Short mmCIF file of C-alpha atoms and ligand atoms in Angstrom, two decimals:
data_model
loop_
_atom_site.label_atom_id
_atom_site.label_comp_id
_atom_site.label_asym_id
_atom_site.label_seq_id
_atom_site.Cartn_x
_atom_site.Cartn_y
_atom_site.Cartn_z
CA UNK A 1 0.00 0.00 0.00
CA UNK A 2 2.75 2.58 0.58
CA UNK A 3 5.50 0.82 -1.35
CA UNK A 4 6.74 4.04 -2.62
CA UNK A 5 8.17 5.18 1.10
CA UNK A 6 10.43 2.37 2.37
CA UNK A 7 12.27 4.56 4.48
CA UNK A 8 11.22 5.94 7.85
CA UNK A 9 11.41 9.57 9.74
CA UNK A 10 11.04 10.62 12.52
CA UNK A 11 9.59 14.35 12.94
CA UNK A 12 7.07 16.31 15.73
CA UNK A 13 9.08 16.09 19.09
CA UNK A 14 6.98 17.51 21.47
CA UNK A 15 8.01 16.77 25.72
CA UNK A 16 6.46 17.84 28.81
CA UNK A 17 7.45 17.70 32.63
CA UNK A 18 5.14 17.83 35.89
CA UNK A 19 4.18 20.47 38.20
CA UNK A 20 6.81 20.14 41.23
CA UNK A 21 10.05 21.62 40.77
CA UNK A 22 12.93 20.49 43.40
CA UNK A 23 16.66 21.79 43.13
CA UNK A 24 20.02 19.95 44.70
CA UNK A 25 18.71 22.65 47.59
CA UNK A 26 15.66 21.10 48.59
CA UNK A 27 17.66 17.54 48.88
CA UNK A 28 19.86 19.01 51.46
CA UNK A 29 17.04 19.17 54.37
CA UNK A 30 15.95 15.08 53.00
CA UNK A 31 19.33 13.38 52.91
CA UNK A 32 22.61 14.44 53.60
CA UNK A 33 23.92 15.75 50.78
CA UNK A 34 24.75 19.53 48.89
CA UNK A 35 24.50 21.07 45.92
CA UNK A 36 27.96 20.96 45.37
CA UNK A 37 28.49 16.78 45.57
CA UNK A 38 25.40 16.53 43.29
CA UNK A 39 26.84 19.27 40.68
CA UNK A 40 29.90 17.80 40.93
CA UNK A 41 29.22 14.22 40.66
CA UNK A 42 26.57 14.35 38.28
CA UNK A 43 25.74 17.70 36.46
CA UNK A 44 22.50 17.53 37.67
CA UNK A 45 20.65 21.06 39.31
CA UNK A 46 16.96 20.62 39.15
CA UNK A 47 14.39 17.82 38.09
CA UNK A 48 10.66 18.24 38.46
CA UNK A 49 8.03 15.44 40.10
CA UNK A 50 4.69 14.43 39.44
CA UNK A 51 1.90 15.94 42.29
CA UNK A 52 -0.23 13.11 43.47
CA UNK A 53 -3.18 13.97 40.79
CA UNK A 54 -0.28 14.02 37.46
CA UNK A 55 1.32 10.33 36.73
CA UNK A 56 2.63 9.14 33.23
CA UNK A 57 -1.18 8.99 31.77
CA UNK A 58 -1.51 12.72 32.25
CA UNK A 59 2.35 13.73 31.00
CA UNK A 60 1.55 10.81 28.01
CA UNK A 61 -1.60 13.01 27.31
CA UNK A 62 -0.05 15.86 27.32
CA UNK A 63 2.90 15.65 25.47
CA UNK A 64 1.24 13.48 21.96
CA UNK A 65 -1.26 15.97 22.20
CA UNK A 66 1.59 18.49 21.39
CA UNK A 67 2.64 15.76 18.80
CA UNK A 68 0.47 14.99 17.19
CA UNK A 69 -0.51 19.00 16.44
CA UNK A 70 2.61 19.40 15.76
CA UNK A 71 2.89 16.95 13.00
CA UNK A 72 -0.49 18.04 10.93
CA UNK A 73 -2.17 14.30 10.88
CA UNK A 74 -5.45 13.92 11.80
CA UNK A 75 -5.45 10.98 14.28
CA UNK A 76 -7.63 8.64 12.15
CA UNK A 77 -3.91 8.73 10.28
CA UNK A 78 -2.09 7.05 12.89
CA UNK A 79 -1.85 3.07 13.02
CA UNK A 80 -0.87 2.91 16.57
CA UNK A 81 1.09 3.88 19.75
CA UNK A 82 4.54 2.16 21.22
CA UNK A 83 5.42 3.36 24.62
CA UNK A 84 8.78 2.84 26.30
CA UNK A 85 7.99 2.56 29.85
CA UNK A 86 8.26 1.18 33.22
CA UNK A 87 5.68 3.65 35.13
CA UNK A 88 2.71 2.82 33.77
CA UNK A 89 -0.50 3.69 35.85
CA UNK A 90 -2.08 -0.27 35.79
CA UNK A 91 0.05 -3.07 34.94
CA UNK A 92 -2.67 -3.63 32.32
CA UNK A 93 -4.34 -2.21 30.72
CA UNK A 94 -1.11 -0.77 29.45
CA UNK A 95 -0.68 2.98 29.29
CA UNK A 96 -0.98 2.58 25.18
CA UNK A 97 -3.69 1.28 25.19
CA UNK A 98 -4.89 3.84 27.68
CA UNK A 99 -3.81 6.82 25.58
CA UNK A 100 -5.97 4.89 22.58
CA UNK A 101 -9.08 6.14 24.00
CA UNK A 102 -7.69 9.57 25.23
CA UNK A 103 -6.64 10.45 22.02
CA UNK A 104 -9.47 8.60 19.76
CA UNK A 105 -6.94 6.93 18.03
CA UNK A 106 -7.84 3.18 16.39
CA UNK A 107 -4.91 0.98 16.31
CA UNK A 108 -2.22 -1.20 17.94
CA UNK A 109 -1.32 -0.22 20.92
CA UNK A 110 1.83 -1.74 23.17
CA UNK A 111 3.98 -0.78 26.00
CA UNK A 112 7.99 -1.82 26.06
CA UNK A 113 9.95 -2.05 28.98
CA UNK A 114 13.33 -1.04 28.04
CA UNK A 115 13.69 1.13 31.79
CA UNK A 116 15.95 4.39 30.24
CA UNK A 117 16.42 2.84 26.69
CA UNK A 118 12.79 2.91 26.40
CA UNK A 119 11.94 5.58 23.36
CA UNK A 120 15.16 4.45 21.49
CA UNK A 121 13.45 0.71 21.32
CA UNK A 122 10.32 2.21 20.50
CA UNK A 123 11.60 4.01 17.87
CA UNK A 124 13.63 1.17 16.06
CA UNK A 125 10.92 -1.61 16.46
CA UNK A 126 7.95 1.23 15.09
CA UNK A 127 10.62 1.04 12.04
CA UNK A 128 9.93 -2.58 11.49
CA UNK A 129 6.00 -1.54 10.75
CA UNK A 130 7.07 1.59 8.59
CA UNK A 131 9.14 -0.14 6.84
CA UNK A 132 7.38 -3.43 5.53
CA UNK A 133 4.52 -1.14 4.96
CA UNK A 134 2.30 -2.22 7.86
CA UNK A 135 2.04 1.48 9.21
CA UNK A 136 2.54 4.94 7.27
CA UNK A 137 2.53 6.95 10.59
CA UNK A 138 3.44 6.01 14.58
CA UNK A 139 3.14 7.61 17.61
CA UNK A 140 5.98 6.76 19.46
CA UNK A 141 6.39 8.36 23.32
CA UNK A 142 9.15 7.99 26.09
CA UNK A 143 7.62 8.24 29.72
CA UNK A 144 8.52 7.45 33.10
CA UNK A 145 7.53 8.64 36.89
CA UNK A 146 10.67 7.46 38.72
CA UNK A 147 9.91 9.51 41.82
CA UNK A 148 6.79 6.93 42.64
CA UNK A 149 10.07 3.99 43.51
CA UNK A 150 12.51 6.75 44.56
CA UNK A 151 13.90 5.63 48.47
CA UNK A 152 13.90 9.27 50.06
CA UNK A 153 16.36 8.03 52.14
CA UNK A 154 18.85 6.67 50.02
CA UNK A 155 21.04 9.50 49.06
CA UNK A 156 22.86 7.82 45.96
CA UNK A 157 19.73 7.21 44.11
CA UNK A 158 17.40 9.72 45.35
CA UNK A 159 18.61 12.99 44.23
CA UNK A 160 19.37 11.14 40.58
CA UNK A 161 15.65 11.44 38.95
CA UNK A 162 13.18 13.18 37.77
CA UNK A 163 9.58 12.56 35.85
CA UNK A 164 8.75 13.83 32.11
CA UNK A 165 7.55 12.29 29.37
CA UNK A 166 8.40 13.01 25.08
CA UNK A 167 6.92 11.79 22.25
CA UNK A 168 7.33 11.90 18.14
CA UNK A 169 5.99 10.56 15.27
CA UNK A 170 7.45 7.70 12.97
CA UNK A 171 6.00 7.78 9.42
CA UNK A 172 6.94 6.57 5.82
CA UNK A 173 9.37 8.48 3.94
CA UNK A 174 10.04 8.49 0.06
CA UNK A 175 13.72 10.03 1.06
CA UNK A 176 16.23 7.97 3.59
CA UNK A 177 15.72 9.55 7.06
CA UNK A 178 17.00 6.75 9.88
CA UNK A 179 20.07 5.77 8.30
CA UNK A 180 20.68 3.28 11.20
CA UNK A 181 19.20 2.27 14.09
CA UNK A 182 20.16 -0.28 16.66
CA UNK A 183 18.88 -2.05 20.08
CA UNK A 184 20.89 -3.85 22.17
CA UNK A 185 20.82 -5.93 25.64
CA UNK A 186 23.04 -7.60 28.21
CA UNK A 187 21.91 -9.37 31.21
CA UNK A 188 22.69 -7.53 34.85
CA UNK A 189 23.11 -10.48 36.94
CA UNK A 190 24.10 -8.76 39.92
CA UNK A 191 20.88 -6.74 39.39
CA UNK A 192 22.74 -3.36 39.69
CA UNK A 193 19.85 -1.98 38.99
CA UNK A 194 16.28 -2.97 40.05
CA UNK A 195 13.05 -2.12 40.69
CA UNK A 196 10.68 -5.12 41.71
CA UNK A 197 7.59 -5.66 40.02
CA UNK A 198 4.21 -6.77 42.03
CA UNK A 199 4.96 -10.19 40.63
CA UNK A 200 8.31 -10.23 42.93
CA UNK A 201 8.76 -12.98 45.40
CA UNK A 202 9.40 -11.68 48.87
CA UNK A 203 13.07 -11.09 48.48
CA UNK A 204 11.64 -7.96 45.87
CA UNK A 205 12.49 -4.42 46.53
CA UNK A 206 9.95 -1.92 45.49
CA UNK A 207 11.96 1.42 45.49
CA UNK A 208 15.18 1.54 42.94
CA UNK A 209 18.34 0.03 44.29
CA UNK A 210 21.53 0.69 42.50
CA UNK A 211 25.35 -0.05 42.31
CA UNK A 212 26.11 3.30 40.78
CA UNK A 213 29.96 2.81 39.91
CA UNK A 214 28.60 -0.82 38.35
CA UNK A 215 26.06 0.89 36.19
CA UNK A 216 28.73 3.91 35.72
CA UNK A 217 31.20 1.34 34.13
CA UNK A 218 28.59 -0.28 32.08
CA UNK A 219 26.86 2.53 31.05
CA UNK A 220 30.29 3.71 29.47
CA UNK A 221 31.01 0.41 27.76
CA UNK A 222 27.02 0.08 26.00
CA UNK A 223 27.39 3.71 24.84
CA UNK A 224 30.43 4.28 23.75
CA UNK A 225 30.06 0.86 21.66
CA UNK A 226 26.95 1.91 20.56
CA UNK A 227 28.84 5.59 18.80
CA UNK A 228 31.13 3.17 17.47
CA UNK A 229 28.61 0.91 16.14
CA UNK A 230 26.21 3.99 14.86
CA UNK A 231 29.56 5.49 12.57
CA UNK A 232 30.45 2.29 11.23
CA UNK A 233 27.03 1.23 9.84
CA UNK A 234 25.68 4.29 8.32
CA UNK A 235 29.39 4.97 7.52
CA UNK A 236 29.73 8.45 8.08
CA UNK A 237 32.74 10.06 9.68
CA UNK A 238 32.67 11.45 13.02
CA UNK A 239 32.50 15.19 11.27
CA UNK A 240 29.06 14.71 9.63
CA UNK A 241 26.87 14.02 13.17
CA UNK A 242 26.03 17.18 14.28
CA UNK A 243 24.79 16.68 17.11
CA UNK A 244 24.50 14.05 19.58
CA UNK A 245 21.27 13.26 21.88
CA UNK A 246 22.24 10.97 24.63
CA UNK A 247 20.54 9.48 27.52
CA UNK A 248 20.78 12.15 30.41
CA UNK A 249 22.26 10.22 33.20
CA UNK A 250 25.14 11.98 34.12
CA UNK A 251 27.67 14.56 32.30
CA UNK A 252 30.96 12.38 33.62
CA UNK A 253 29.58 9.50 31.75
CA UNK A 254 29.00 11.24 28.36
CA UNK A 255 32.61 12.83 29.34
CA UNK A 256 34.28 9.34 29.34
CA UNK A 257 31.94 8.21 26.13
CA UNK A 258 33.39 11.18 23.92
CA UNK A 259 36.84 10.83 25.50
CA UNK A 260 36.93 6.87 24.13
CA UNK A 261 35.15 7.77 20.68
CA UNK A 262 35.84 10.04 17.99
CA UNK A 263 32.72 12.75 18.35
CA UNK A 264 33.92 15.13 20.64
CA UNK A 265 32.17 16.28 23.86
CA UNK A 266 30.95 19.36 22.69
CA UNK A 267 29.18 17.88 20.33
CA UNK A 268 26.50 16.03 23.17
CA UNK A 269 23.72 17.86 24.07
CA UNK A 270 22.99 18.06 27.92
CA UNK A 271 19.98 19.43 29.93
CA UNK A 272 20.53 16.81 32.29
CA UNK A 273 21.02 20.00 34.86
CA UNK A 274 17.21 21.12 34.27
CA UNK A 275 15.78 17.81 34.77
CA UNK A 276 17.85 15.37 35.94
CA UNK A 277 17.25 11.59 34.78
CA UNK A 278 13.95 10.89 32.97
CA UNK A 279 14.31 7.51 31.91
CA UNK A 280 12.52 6.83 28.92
CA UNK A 281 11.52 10.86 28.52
CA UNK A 282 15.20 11.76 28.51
CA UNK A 283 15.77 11.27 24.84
CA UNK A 284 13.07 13.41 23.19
CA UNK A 285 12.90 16.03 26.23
CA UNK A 286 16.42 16.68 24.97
CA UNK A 287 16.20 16.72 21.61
CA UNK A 288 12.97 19.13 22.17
CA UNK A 289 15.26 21.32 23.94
CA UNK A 290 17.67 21.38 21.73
CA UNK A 291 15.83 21.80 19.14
CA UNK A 292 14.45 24.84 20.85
CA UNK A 293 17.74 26.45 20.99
CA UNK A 294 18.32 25.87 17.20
CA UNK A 295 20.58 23.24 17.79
CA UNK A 296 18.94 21.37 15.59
CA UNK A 297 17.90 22.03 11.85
CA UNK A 298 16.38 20.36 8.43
CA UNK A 299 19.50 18.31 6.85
CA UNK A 300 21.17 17.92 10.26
CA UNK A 301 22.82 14.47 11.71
CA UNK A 302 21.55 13.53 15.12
CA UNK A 303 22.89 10.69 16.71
CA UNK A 304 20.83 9.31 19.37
CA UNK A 305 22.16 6.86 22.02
CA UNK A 306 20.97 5.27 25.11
CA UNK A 307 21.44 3.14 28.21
CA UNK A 308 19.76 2.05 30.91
CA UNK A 309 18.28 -1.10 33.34
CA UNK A 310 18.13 -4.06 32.01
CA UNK A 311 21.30 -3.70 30.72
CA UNK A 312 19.45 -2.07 27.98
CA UNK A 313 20.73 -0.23 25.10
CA UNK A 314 20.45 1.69 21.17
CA UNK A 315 21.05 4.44 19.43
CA UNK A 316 20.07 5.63 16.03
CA UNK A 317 21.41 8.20 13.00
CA UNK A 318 18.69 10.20 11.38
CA UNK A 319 19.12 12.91 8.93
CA UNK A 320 16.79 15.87 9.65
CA UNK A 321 14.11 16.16 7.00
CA UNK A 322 11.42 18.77 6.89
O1 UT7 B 1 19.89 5.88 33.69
C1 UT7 B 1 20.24 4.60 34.08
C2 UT7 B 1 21.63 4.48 34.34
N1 UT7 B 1 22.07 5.19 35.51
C3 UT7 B 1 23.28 5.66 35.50
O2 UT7 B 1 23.91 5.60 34.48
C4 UT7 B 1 23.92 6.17 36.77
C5 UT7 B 1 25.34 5.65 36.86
N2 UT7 B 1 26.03 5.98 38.09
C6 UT7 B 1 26.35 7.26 38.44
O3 UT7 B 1 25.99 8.20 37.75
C7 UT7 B 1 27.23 7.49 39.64
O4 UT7 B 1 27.78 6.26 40.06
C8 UT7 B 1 26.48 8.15 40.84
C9 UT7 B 1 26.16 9.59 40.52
C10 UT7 B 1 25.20 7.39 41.14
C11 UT7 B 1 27.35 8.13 42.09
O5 UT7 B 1 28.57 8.81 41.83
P1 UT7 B 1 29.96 8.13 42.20
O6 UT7 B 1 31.00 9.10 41.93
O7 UT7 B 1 30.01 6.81 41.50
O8 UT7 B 1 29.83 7.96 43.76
P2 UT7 B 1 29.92 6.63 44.66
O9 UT7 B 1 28.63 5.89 44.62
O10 UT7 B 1 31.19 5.91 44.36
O11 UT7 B 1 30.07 7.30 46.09
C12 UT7 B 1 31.22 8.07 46.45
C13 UT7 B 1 30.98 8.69 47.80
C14 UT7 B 1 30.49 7.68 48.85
O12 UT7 B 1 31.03 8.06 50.10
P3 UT7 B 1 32.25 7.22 50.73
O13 UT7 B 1 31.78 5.81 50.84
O14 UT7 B 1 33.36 7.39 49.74
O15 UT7 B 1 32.47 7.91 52.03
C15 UT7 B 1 29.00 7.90 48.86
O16 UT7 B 1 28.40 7.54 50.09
O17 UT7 B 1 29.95 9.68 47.69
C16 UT7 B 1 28.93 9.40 48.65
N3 UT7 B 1 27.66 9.83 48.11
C17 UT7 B 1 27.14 11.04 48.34
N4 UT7 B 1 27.58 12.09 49.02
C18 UT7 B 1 26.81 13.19 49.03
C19 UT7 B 1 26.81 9.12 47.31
N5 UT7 B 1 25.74 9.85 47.03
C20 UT7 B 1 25.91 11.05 47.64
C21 UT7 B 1 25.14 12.21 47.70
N6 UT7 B 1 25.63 13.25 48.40
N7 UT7 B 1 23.95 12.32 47.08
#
């Protein structure tokens, strides 16, 4: 039916936050901590949290709302919804399927749990549809509410995360827009980094636990193979990505990614200082940011790459197209 556009692109960023705003500041009277180990450490300033009426259903609203505006398309034009989460308000019915009736959109609807890698695996497996023509147009979002499993008294974890949500659209292209898009995994025996489900046995833990110099290590292995990975497939030298949209987790691990690979540091984006880590939403809240600041243009290179529990990880090249 749409054998004319084989290619996919991605286009209509849109990205929203909640209501509650909380700098390094505010940690200071809840753990022991300052400003100055959490700058330091991490980059991070600020991050904003849901109130107990917002959770991701009313960020997910919000932000493909903005998408889906953005874009033009009238939703009867939209086959379906893939959502990279792991906050979901029910366990089921999923939070796609939820957004199906918000937005009065008819189609397949599915939620992925790829924890922080979450919009970059939504992304590359709404590709598979685009591409063997079993979708012209996909609303992908990236959403998470990591401050419901925070432990407020665990200072090495708490002070990390914040709650957003970003979304785009995936549709068929006549002209090549994702040159190259990959999804990895490993497995994290030593669970470095959990969250138990309701499911768990009673060994679970239902606030996030993490080794962060574990993760640290492997977050700088997964990404800087994936930069690696991204130049030699589409074959482009380091010089033609413009730009680079990582997973926000921390500024000294995108320091030690461009210091092993050949795209230099000031090439990354960061707003990981406005709203600390957003899991899933930390892709597309930066690239909306970025391209806010007219960092980003039509015919631009953006490299995306992520990382995140599971071991998760991806990363994609797409050219920029109007
Ligand atoms: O998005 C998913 C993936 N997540 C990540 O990629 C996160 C990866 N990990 C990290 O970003 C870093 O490991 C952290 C930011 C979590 C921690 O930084 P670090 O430099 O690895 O610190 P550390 O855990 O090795 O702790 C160093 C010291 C410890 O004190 P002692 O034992 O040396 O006395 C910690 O207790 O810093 C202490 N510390 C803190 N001090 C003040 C840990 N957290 C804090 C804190 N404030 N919030």
């Amino acid at each position: 039916m749409f054998s004319l556009k084989n290619f996919s692109k991605i286009h209509s960023f849109a990205s929203c936050v909640p209501s509650i705003q909380m700098s390094n500041k505010d940690f200071e009277s809840i753990v022991e901590t300052t400003d100055q180990w959490i700058v330091e450490r991490t980059g991070i300033k600020n991050r904003y949290m849901c109130t107990p009426d917002e959770d991701s259903l009313t960020l997910a609203v919000k932000t493909t709302r903005e998408t889906i505006a953005r874009s033009g398309l009238d939703v009867s034009q939209i086959s379906g919804i893939i959502v990279g989460t792991s906050s979901s308000r029910h366990v089921f019915p999923g939070l796609g399927c939820m957004l199906l009736g918000e937005l009065g959109i008819k189609g397949f609807a599915f939620d992925l749990q790829a924890a922080c890698s979450g919009f970059v695996y939504a992304s590359h497996i709404g590709r598979q549809f685009i591409e063997n023509n079993s979708a012209e147009h996909i609303l992908l979002l990236g959403v998470d509410v990591i401050s419901r499993v925070l432990d407020w008294n665990d200072r090495k974890t708490c002070i990390l995360f914040g709650d957003g949500a970003g979304s785009a659209i995936l549709s068929a292209s006549e002209h090549p827009s994702i040159l190259y898009s990959m999804i990895g995994a490993e497995p994290d025996q030593e669970l470095s980094l959990t969250v138990s489900s309701p499911w768990a046995n009673k060994h679970g833990h239902h606030k996030i636990q993490m080794d962060g110099p574990k993760v640290f290590k492997r977050a700088v292995g997964c990404l800087s193979s994936c930069v690696t990975t991204l130049l030699e497939k589409t074959g482009l030298p380091p010089s033609a990505i413009d730009i680079v949209i990582p997973h926000q987790a921390n500024g000294r691990i995108l320091q030690a990614v461009a210091e092993r690979t050949p795209i230099p540091l000031n090439k990354y984006y960061q707003c990981l200082e406005r709203y600390g880590n957003t899991s899933a939403a930390s892709i597309p809240l930066a690239y909306v940011d970025a391209e806010k600041e007219g960092l980003i243009q039509v015919g631009m290179n953006v490299m995306t790459i992520a990382f995140g529990g599971g071991m998760t990880f991806g990363g994609s090249v797409f050219n920029v197209l109007s």
